[in-house]
Coordinates of C-alpha atoms in Angstrom, one line a residue:
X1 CA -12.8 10.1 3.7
X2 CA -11.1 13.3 5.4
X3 CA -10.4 15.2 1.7
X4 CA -11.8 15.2 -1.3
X5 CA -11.5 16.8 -4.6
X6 CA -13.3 16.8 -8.1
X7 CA -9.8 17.4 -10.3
X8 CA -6.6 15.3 -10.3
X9 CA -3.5 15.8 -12.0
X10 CA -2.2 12.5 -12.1
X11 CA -3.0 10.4 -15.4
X12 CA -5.2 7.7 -13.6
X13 CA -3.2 4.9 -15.9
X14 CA -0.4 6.1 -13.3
X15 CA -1.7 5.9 -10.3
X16 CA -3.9 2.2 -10.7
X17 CA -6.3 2.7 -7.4
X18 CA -4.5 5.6 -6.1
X19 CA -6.5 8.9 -6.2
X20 CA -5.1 12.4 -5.5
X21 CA -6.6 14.5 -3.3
X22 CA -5.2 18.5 -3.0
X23 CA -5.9 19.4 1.0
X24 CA -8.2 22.0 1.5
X25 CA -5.1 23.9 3.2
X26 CA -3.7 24.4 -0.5
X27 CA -6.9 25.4 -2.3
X28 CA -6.8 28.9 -2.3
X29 CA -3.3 28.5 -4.0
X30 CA -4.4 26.2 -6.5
X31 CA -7.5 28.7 -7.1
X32 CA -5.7 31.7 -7.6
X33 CA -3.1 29.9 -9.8
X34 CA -5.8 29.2 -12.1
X35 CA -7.2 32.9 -11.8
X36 CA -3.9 34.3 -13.1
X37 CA -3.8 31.8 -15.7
X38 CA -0.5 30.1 -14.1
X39 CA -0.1 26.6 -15.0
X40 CA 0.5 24.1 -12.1
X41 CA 2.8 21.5 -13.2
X42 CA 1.8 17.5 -12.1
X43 CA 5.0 17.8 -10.7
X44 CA 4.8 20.1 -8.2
X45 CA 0.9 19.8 -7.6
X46 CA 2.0 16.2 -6.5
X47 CA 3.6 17.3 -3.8
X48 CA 1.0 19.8 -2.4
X49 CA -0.8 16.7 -0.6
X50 CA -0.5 13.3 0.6
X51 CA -2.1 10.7 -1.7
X52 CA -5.1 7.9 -1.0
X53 CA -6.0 4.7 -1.1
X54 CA -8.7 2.5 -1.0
X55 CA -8.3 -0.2 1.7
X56 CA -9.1 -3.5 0.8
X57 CA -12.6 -4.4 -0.4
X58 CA -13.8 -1.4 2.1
X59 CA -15.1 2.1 1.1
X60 CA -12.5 3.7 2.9
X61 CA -9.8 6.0 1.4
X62 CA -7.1 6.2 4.0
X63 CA -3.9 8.7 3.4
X64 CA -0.6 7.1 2.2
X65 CA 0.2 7.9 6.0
X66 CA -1.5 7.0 9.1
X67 CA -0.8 8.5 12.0
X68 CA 0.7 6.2 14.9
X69 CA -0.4 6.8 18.3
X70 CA 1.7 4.2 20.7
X71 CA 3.6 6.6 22.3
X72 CA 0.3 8.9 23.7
X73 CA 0.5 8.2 27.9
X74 CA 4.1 7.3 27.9
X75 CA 6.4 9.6 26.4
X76 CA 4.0 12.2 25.1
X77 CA 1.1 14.1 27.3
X78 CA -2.3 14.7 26.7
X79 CA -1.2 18.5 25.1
X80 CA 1.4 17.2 22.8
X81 CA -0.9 14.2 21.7
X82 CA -3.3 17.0 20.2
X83 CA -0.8 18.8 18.8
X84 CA 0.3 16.0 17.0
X85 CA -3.0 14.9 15.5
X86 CA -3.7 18.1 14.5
X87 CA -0.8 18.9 12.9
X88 CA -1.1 15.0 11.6
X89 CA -4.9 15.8 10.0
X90 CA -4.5 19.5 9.0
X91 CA -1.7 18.2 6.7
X92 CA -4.2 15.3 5.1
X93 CA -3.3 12.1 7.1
X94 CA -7.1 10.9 8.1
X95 CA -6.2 8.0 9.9
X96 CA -5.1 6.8 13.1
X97 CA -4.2 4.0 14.7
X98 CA -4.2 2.8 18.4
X99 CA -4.7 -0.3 20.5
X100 CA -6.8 -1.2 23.6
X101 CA -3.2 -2.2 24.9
X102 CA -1.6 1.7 24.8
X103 CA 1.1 3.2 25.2
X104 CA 3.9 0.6 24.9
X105 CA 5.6 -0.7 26.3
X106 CA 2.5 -2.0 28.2
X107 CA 1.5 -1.8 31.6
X108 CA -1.4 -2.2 34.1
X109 CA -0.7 1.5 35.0
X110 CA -0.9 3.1 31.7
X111 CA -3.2 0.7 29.8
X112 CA -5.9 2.6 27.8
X113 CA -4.2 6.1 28.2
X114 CA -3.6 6.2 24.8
X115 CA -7.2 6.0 23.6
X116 CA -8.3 8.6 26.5
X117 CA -5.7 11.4 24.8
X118 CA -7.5 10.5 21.2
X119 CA -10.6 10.5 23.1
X120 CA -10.7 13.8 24.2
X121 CA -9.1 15.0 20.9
X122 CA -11.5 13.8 18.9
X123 CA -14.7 15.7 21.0
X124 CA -13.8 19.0 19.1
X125 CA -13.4 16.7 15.5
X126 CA -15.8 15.8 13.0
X127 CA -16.0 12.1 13.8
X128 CA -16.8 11.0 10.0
X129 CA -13.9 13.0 8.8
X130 CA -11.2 10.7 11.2
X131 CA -10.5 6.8 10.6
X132 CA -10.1 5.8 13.7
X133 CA -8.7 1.8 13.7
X134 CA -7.9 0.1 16.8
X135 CA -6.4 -3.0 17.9
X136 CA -8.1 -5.7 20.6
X137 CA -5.0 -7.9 22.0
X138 CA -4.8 -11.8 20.7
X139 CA -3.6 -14.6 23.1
X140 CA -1.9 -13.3 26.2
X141 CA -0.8 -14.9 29.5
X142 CA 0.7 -11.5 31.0
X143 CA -2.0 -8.5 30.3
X144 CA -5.0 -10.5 32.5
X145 CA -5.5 -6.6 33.8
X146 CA -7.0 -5.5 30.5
X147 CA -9.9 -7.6 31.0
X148 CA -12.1 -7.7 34.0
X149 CA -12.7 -11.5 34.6
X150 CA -9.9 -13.4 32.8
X151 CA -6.4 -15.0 33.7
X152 CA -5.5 -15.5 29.9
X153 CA -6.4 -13.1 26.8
X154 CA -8.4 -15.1 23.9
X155 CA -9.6 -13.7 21.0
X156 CA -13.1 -15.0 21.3
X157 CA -17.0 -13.4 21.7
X158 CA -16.7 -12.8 25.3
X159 CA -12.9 -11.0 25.2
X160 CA -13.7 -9.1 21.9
X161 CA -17.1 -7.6 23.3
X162 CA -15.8 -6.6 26.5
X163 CA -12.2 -5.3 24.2
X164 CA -14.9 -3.5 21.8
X165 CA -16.9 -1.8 24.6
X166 CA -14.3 0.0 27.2
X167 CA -12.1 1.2 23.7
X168 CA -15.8 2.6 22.2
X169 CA -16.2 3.9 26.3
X170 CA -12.1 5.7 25.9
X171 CA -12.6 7.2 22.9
X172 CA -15.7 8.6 23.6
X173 CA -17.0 7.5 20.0
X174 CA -20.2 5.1 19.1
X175 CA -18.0 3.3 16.2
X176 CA -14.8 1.8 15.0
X177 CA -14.1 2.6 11.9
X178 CA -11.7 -0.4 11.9
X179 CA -11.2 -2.9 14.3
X180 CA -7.7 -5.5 14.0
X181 CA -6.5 -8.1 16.2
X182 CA -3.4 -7.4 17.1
X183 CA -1.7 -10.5 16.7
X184 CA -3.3 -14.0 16.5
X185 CA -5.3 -15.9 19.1
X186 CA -2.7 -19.2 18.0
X187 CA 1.2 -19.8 18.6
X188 CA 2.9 -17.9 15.7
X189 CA 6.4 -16.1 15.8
X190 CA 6.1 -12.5 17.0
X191 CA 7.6 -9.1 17.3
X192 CA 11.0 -10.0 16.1
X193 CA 10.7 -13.9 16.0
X194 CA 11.1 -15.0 12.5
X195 CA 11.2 -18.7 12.4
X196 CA 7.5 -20.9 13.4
X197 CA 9.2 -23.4 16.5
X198 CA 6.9 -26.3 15.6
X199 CA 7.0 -27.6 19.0
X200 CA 5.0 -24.2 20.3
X201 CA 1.7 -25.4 18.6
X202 CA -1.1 -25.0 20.5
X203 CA -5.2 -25.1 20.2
X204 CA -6.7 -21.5 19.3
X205 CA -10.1 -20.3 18.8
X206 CA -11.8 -21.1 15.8
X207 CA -11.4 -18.8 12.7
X208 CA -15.3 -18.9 12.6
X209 CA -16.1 -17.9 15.9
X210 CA -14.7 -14.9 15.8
X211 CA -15.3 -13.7 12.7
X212 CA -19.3 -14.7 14.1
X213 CA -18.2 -12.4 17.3
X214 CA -17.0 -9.6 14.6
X215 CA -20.0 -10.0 12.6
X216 CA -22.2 -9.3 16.2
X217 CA -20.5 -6.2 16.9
X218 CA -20.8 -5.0 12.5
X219 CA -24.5 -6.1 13.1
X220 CA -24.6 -3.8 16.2
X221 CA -23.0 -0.9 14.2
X222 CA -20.3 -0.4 16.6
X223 CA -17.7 -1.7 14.0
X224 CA -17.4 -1.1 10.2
X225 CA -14.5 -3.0 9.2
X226 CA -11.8 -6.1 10.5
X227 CA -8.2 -6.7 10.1
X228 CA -5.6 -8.6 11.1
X229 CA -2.3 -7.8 12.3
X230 CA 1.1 -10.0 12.9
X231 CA -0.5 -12.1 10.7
X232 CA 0.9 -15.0 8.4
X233 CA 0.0 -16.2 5.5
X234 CA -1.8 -19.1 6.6
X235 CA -4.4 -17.0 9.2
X236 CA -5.4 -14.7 6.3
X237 CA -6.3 -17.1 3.8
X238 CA -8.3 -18.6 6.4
X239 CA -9.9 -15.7 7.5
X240 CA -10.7 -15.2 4.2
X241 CA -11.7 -18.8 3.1
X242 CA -13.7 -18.9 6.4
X243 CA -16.0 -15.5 5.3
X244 CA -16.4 -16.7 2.3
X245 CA -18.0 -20.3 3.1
X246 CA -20.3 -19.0 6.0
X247 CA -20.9 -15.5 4.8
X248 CA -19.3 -13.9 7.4
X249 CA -17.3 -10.6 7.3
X250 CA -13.9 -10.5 5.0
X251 CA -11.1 -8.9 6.2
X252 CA -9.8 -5.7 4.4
X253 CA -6.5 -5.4 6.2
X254 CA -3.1 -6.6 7.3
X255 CA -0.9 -4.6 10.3
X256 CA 2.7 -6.1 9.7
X257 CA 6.2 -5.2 10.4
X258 CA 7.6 -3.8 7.4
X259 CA 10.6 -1.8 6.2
X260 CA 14.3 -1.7 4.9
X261 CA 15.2 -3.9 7.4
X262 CA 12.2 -6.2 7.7
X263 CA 10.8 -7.3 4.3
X264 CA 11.4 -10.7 4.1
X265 CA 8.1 -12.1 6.4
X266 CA 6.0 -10.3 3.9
X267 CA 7.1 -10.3 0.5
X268 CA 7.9 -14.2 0.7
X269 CA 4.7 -15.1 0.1
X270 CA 1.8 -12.5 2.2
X271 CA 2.3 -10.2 -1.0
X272 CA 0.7 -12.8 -3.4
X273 CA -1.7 -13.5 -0.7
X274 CA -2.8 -9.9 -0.1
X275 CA -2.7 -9.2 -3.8
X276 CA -5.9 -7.4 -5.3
X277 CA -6.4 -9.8 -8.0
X278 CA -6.4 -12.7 -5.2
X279 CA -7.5 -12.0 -1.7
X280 CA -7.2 -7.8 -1.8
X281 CA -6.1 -6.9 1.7
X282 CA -4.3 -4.2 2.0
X283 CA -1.2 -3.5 4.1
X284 CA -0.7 -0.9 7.0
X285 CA 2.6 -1.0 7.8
X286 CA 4.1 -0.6 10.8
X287 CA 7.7 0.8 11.8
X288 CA 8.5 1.9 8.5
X289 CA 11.8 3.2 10.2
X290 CA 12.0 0.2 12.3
X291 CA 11.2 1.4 15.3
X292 CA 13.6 4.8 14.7
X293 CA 16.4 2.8 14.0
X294 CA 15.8 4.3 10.4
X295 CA 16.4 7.4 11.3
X296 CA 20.4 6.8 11.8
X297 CA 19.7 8.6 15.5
X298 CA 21.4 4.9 17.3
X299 CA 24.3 5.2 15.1
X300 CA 25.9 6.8 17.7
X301 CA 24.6 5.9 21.0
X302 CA 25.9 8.6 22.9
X303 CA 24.1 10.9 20.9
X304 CA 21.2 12.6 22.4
X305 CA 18.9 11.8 19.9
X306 CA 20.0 7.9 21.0
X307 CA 19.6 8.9 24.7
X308 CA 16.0 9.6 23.7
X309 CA 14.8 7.5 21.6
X310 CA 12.8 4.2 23.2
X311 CA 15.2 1.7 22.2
X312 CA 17.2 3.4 24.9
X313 CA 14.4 4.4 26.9
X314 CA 12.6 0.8 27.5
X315 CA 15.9 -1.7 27.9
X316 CA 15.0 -4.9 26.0
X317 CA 12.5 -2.9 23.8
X318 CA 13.2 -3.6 20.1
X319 CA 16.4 -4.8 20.6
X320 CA 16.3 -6.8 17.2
X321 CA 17.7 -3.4 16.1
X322 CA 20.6 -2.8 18.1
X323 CA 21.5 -6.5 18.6
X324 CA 21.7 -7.5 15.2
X325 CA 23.4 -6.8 11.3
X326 CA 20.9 -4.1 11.9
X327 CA 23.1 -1.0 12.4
X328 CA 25.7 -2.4 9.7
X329 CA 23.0 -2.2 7.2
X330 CA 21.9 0.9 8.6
X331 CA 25.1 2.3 7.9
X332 CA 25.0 0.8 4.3
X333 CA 21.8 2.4 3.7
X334 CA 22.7 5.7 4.9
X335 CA 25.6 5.7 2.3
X336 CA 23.4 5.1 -0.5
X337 CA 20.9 7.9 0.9
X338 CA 24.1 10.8 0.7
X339 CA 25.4 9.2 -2.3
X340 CA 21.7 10.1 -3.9
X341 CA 21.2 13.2 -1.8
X342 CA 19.0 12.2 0.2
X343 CA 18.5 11.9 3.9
X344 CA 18.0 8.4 5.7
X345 CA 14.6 9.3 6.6
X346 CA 13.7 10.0 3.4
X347 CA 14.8 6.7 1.3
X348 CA 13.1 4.7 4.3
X349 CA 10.0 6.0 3.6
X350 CA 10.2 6.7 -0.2
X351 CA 10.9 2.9 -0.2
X352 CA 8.0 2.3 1.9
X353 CA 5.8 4.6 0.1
X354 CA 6.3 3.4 -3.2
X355 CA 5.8 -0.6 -2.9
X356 CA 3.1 -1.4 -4.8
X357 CA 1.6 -3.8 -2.4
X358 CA 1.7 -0.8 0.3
X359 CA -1.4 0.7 1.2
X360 CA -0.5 2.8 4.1
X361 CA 2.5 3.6 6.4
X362 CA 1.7 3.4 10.1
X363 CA 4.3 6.8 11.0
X364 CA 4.7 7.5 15.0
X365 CA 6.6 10.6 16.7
X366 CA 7.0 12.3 19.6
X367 CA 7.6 15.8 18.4
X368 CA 6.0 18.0 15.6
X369 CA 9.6 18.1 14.5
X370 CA 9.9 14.3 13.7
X371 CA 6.4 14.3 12.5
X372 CA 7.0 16.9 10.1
X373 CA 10.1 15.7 8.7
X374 CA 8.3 11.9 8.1
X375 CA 5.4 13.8 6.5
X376 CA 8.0 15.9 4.7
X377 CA 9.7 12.9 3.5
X378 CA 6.8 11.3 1.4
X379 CA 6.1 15.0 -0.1
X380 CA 9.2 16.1 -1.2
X381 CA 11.5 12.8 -2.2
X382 CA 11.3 12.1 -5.9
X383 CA 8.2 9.6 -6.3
X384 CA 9.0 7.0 -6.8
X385 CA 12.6 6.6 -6.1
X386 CA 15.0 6.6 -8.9
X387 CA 15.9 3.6 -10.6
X388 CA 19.7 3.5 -9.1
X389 CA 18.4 4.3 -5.7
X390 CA 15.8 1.3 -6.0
X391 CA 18.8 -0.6 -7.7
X392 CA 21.5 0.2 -4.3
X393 CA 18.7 -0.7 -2.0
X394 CA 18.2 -4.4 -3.6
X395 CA 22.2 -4.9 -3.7
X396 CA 22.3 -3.4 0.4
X397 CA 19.4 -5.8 0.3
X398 CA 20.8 -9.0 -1.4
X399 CA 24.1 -8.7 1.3
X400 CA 21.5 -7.9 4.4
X401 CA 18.4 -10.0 4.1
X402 CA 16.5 -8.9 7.0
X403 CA 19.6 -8.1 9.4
X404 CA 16.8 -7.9 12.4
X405 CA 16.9 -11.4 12.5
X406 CA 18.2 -12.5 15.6

């Protein structure tokens, strides 16, 4: 991992399989503290860094935050993508997260730009201090362009190879620290969906065969890990049952939605699944402020903040948030954030931050100014939330099940 550190001032019967690791950025201070014989309270020394965790059954420690790239090639250049991961990594978060299908929204134009930015970031970076986990695209009848030779995306040897080879080629690496698809090769309900249409059923590549194309590419060395992303329940515990019987490679990981707004997919019954004690796969979630929603910016749509933001930007784009109970509950929850004095920002992610099932928040921005007040957020808000802050989200919660839900 990116940090490390021989001390901790968390109680480990606290923290379960969470370690704390001071940045190298607050050393000195913790150093000279110590010379002049001034205490450093767990407290405050909690908040001097970002906390890790171990991902899945894998070796790697990833930061409580990973850094979101989607936006790199669309709505950020080259320049501010670098300032972005630096600020990201000089403040602790070691991994990122991209896709062979960046920047979204997704074009033929600007497909792979994303990884090029990274790419030419990551020549003046230690390569084995940055987790760098990609995404190759699952079944798709309207990105034929990614590939060179195909009229429909499949997640099988052939499309993960070639997926595998011009990301490795973008980045300018040898490896992939962690390689996901990014949503299944079968019919399941996606990016907003909620409910399976039984009628949509349809014949998808074998579970085997391409955990037998991931464990090609692992063999080769030009993968360490696999994970899964818009997953259900059912396509993990096959994944996982499939490993198992023909000793192929486990998943560590799961990529889902996940936030104030949209917990219900998960914790119905992916939580038990992904449990350590059962299948251990650990969550990165994505849009932890549901897609900036969160931040209360589209509470007034002729703000400019709303004017901005992609929701606005991309028409059609995540409208489950705009068209939806979405922005009532929004305005519940921002309520219950004053009430506790807090901003919105900071109970979304305190409440994403603290799940115990949570292994990592996937956090995307467009500005140092965002990025710092999201890393901010999981420094400074009281961890973990207060009991009556935890108890007003449930009741918001009980009245607004998943407003997204179209």
């Amino acid at each position: 991992m990116a940090f490390s550190s021989t001390f901790s001032v968390t109680p480990a019967f606290l923290c379960d399989n969470i370690r704390w690791f001071p940045h190298p950025s607050h050393m000195h201070q913790a150093v000279n503290a110590r010379t002049r014989l001034r205490p450093i309270s767990a407290k405050l020394a909690e908040k001097a860094a970002l906390r890790y965790k171990k991902l899945g059954d894998s070796d790697l420690e990833v930061s409580e935050i990973t850094l979101g790239t989607m936006t790199f090639g669309q709505q950020n250049t080259e320049k501010e993508a670098h300032e972005i991961l630096s600020y990201s990594f000089d403040h602790g978060i070691n991994i990122l997260d991209t896709a062979e299908a960046y920047p979204i929204p997704m074009s033929k134009e600007t497909q792979g730009r994303t990884d090029l930015y990274i790419g030419s970031w990551l020549k003046s970076q230690p390569r084995d201090k940055v987790i760098v986990a990609t995404k190759v695209c699952g079944y798709s009848e309207r990105s034929s362009y990614i590939r060179d030779n195909a009229k429909v995306l499949r997640v099988d040897a052939a499309n993960i190879k070639e997926s595998v080879e011009k990301s490795l080629k973008r980045l300018g690496t040898d490896y992939i620290d962690l390689l996901q698809i990014h949503w299944p090769d079968r019919y399941v309900p996606l990016f907003g969906q909620f409910f399976y249409d039984y009628s949509k059923w349809r014949p998808s590549i074998p579970f085997v065969e391409q955990l037998r194309a991931f464990q090609e590419l692992i063999d080769e060395g030009k993968v360490r890990y696999i994970g899964v992303s818009n997953e259900t329940s059912y396509g993990v515990m096959e994944f996982v049952h499939t490993a198992k019987v023909e000793g192929l490679p486990k998943i560590i990981s799961i990529q889902n939605n996940y936030s104030l707004l949209v917990r219900c997919h998960f914790e119905a019954d992916l939580v038990e699944v992904c449990h350590p004690n059962n299948c251990n796969i650990g969550l990165l979630a994505y849009s932890p402020l549901a897609g900036g929603a969160l931040s209360g910016k589209y509470l007034d749509l002729n703000s400019e903040a709303a004017k901005k933001g992609r929701l606005n930007l991309f028409p059609g784009y995540m409208e489950r948030y705009k068209d939806s109970l979405s922005r009532e509950a929004t305005e519940q929850y921002v309520e219950l954030a004053k009430k506790h004095g807090l901003t919105l920002v900071q109970l979304a992610l305190g409440f994403a931050r603290d799940r115990p099932f949570m292994t990592s928040s996937i956090i995307g921005a467009t500005s140092i100014d965002q990025l710092k007040e999201d890393i901010d957020a999981f420094l400074t808000t009281e961890r973990p939330l207060p009991p009556e802050v935890v108890a007003g989200i449930e009741t918001i919660f009980k009245r607004y099940k998943d407003p997204a839900i179209l």
